[in-house]
Amino acid sequence: MMGMDSVYLRVPAKPEYMLVIRLTTSAVASRAGFDVDEIEDIKMAVSEAGTFVMNQDRGVDWLELTFKVDKEEGIWIDIFASESHHPSEPFSGGEQSELSFYIMESLMDGVEKAIDNGFLRGIKMYKKFGG
């Protein structure tokens, strides 16, 4: 797609790598042209999503993030579990899950759960310029 920049990041699904995710998110959002407050919002939403996906009741080995920047529209970010072993129970949510999604939705213009056969595989979100 013309005018679309893509950045891919794959990190071990360990809390100590959240800093790498936050720094990459900050750099990509800054490069896209978001202001300081918007960058903080995007970083917080991505951190929340990354932690949420990582803490699912299953063995998640890697987190894979895709950042797509359209200079006219905004930024799209996908955070997916990679090489995971499905738990015996499908995704059910719960209070902590509700709070996490409320936070993400309040910071971004769109947040969507990617559910596969009842299991949460990842989270997709976007933020429009001036949104």
mmCIF file of C-alpha atoms in Angstrom:
data_model
loop_
_atom_site.group_PDB
_atom_site.id
_atom_site.type_symbol
_atom_site.label_atom_id
_atom_site.label_comp_id
_atom_site.label_asym_id
_atom_site.label_seq_id
_atom_site.Cartn_x
_atom_site.Cartn_y
_atom_site.Cartn_z
ATOM 1 C CA MET A 1 0.000 0.000 0.000
ATOM 2 C CA MET A 2 1.444 3.364 -1.018
ATOM 3 C CA GLY A 3 2.313 5.693 1.853
ATOM 4 C CA MET A 4 2.091 2.927 4.467
ATOM 5 C CA ASP A 5 5.139 2.175 6.620
ATOM 6 C CA SER A 6 5.246 -1.137 8.499
ATOM 7 C CA VAL A 7 7.408 -2.083 11.483
ATOM 8 C CA TYR A 8 7.531 -5.610 12.890
ATOM 9 C CA LEU A 9 8.725 -6.566 16.370
ATOM 10 C CA ARG A 10 9.022 -10.021 17.920
ATOM 11 C CA VAL A 11 10.051 -10.318 21.559
ATOM 12 C CA PRO A 12 9.994 -13.084 24.162
ATOM 13 C CA ALA A 13 6.736 -13.014 26.127
ATOM 14 C CA LYS A 14 8.418 -11.949 29.352
ATOM 15 C CA PRO A 15 7.660 -8.841 31.441
ATOM 16 C CA GLU A 16 11.259 -7.626 31.149
ATOM 17 C CA TYR A 17 10.729 -7.083 27.396
ATOM 18 C CA MET A 18 7.809 -4.656 27.895
ATOM 19 C CA LEU A 19 10.374 -1.830 27.916
ATOM 20 C CA VAL A 20 11.463 -2.815 24.396
ATOM 21 C CA ILE A 21 7.807 -2.793 23.291
ATOM 22 C CA ARG A 22 7.182 0.612 24.931
ATOM 23 C CA LEU A 23 10.328 2.170 23.396
ATOM 24 C CA THR A 24 9.523 0.815 19.939
ATOM 25 C CA THR A 25 5.921 2.025 20.230
ATOM 26 C CA SER A 26 7.125 5.466 21.286
ATOM 27 C CA ALA A 27 9.607 5.687 18.409
ATOM 28 C CA VAL A 28 7.087 4.575 15.764
ATOM 29 C CA ALA A 29 4.314 6.863 17.075
ATOM 30 C CA SER A 30 6.732 9.801 17.258
ATOM 31 C CA ARG A 31 7.953 9.145 13.722
ATOM 32 C CA ALA A 32 4.323 8.986 12.571
ATOM 33 C CA GLY A 33 3.774 12.520 13.870
ATOM 34 C CA PHE A 34 1.696 12.049 17.020
ATOM 35 C CA ASP A 35 2.187 14.600 19.811
ATOM 36 C CA VAL A 36 3.636 13.776 23.242
ATOM 37 C CA ASP A 37 0.237 13.159 24.911
ATOM 38 C CA GLU A 38 -0.944 10.912 22.064
ATOM 39 C CA ILE A 39 2.331 8.965 22.182
ATOM 40 C CA GLU A 40 1.839 8.370 25.922
ATOM 41 C CA ASP A 41 -1.726 7.141 25.266
ATOM 42 C CA ILE A 42 -0.561 4.781 22.513
ATOM 43 C CA LYS A 43 2.300 3.446 24.694
ATOM 44 C CA MET A 44 -0.061 2.819 27.603
ATOM 45 C CA ALA A 45 -2.605 1.025 25.389
ATOM 46 C CA VAL A 46 0.086 -1.150 23.790
ATOM 47 C CA SER A 47 1.576 -1.977 27.221
ATOM 48 C CA GLU A 48 -1.862 -2.944 28.506
ATOM 49 C CA ALA A 49 -2.504 -5.119 25.435
ATOM 50 C CA GLY A 50 0.940 -6.733 25.536
ATOM 51 C CA THR A 51 0.647 -7.563 29.229
ATOM 52 C CA PHE A 52 -2.890 -8.850 28.715
ATOM 53 C CA VAL A 53 -1.945 -11.164 25.831
ATOM 54 C CA MET A 54 1.178 -12.329 27.675
ATOM 55 C CA ASN A 55 -0.738 -13.147 30.866
ATOM 56 C CA GLN A 56 -3.348 -15.360 29.247
ATOM 57 C CA ASP A 57 -3.677 -18.768 30.875
ATOM 58 C CA ARG A 58 -1.418 -20.569 28.414
ATOM 59 C CA GLY A 59 2.191 -20.874 27.405
ATOM 60 C CA VAL A 60 2.860 -17.853 25.204
ATOM 61 C CA ASP A 61 6.440 -17.968 23.959
ATOM 62 C CA TRP A 62 6.579 -14.775 21.879
ATOM 63 C CA LEU A 63 4.717 -11.522 21.341
ATOM 64 C CA GLU A 64 4.593 -10.295 17.761
ATOM 65 C CA LEU A 65 3.714 -6.689 17.102
ATOM 66 C CA THR A 66 2.971 -5.052 13.784
ATOM 67 C CA PHE A 67 2.840 -1.276 13.516
ATOM 68 C CA LYS A 68 1.376 0.196 10.329
ATOM 69 C CA VAL A 69 1.558 3.935 9.832
ATOM 70 C CA ASP A 70 -0.463 5.721 7.185
ATOM 71 C CA LYS A 71 0.697 9.349 6.974
ATOM 72 C CA GLU A 72 -2.871 10.423 6.103
ATOM 73 C CA GLU A 73 -4.876 8.298 8.557
ATOM 74 C CA GLY A 74 -3.009 7.197 11.680
ATOM 75 C CA ILE A 75 -1.472 4.088 13.216
ATOM 76 C CA TRP A 76 -2.652 0.456 13.375
ATOM 77 C CA ILE A 77 -1.060 -1.871 15.914
ATOM 78 C CA ASP A 78 -1.541 -5.640 16.197
ATOM 79 C CA ILE A 79 -0.275 -7.501 19.269
ATOM 80 C CA PHE A 80 -0.401 -11.283 18.882
ATOM 81 C CA ALA A 81 0.717 -14.315 20.865
ATOM 82 C CA SER A 82 3.020 -16.492 18.827
ATOM 83 C CA GLU A 83 3.966 -20.127 19.346
ATOM 84 C CA SER A 84 1.469 -20.511 22.138
ATOM 85 C CA HIS A 85 -0.059 -23.649 23.525
ATOM 86 C CA HIS A 86 -3.814 -23.340 23.840
ATOM 87 C CA PRO A 87 -5.239 -23.611 27.339
ATOM 88 C CA SER A 88 -7.963 -26.111 28.049
ATOM 89 C CA GLU A 89 -10.470 -23.306 28.714
ATOM 90 C CA PRO A 90 -11.538 -20.763 26.080
ATOM 91 C CA PHE A 91 -11.160 -17.011 26.671
ATOM 92 C CA SER A 92 -13.713 -15.854 29.223
ATOM 93 C CA GLY A 93 -12.639 -12.338 30.116
ATOM 94 C CA GLY A 94 -13.466 -11.436 33.684
ATOM 95 C CA GLU A 95 -13.179 -8.217 35.682
ATOM 96 C CA GLN A 96 -9.464 -7.632 35.051
ATOM 97 C CA SER A 97 -10.067 -8.241 31.352
ATOM 98 C CA GLU A 98 -12.939 -5.738 31.323
ATOM 99 C CA LEU A 99 -10.751 -3.104 32.987
ATOM 100 C CA SER A 100 -7.871 -3.716 30.550
ATOM 101 C CA PHE A 101 -10.149 -3.304 27.544
ATOM 102 C CA TYR A 102 -11.794 -0.213 29.037
ATOM 103 C CA ILE A 103 -8.335 1.360 29.412
ATOM 104 C CA MET A 104 -7.339 0.421 25.844
ATOM 105 C CA GLU A 105 -10.629 1.684 24.391
ATOM 106 C CA SER A 106 -10.372 4.988 26.266
ATOM 107 C CA LEU A 107 -6.868 5.609 24.867
ATOM 108 C CA MET A 108 -7.320 4.433 21.277
ATOM 109 C CA ASP A 109 -9.922 5.029 18.550
ATOM 110 C CA GLY A 110 -10.558 1.332 18.004
ATOM 111 C CA VAL A 111 -9.730 -1.891 19.845
ATOM 112 C CA GLU A 112 -10.669 -5.372 18.686
ATOM 113 C CA LYS A 113 -10.034 -8.800 20.194
ATOM 114 C CA ALA A 114 -8.783 -11.430 17.764
ATOM 115 C CA ILE A 115 -10.444 -14.634 18.937
ATOM 116 C CA ASP A 116 -9.797 -17.963 17.244
ATOM 117 C CA ASN A 117 -11.990 -20.952 18.196
ATOM 118 C CA GLY A 118 -12.839 -19.280 21.505
ATOM 119 C CA PHE A 119 -9.211 -18.483 22.320
ATOM 120 C CA LEU A 120 -7.828 -14.930 22.458
ATOM 121 C CA ARG A 121 -4.948 -14.801 19.955
ATOM 122 C CA GLY A 122 -4.278 -11.071 20.060
ATOM 123 C CA ILE A 123 -5.503 -7.511 20.077
ATOM 124 C CA LYS A 124 -5.775 -5.074 17.182
ATOM 125 C CA MET A 125 -6.008 -1.330 17.743
ATOM 126 C CA TYR A 126 -5.754 1.928 15.877
ATOM 127 C CA LYS A 127 -5.448 5.626 16.553
ATOM 128 C CA LYS A 128 -6.332 8.293 14.020
ATOM 129 C CA PHE A 129 -4.419 11.532 13.759
ATOM 130 C CA GLY A 130 -6.234 14.122 15.844
ATOM 131 C CA GLY A 131 -8.440 11.315 17.233
#
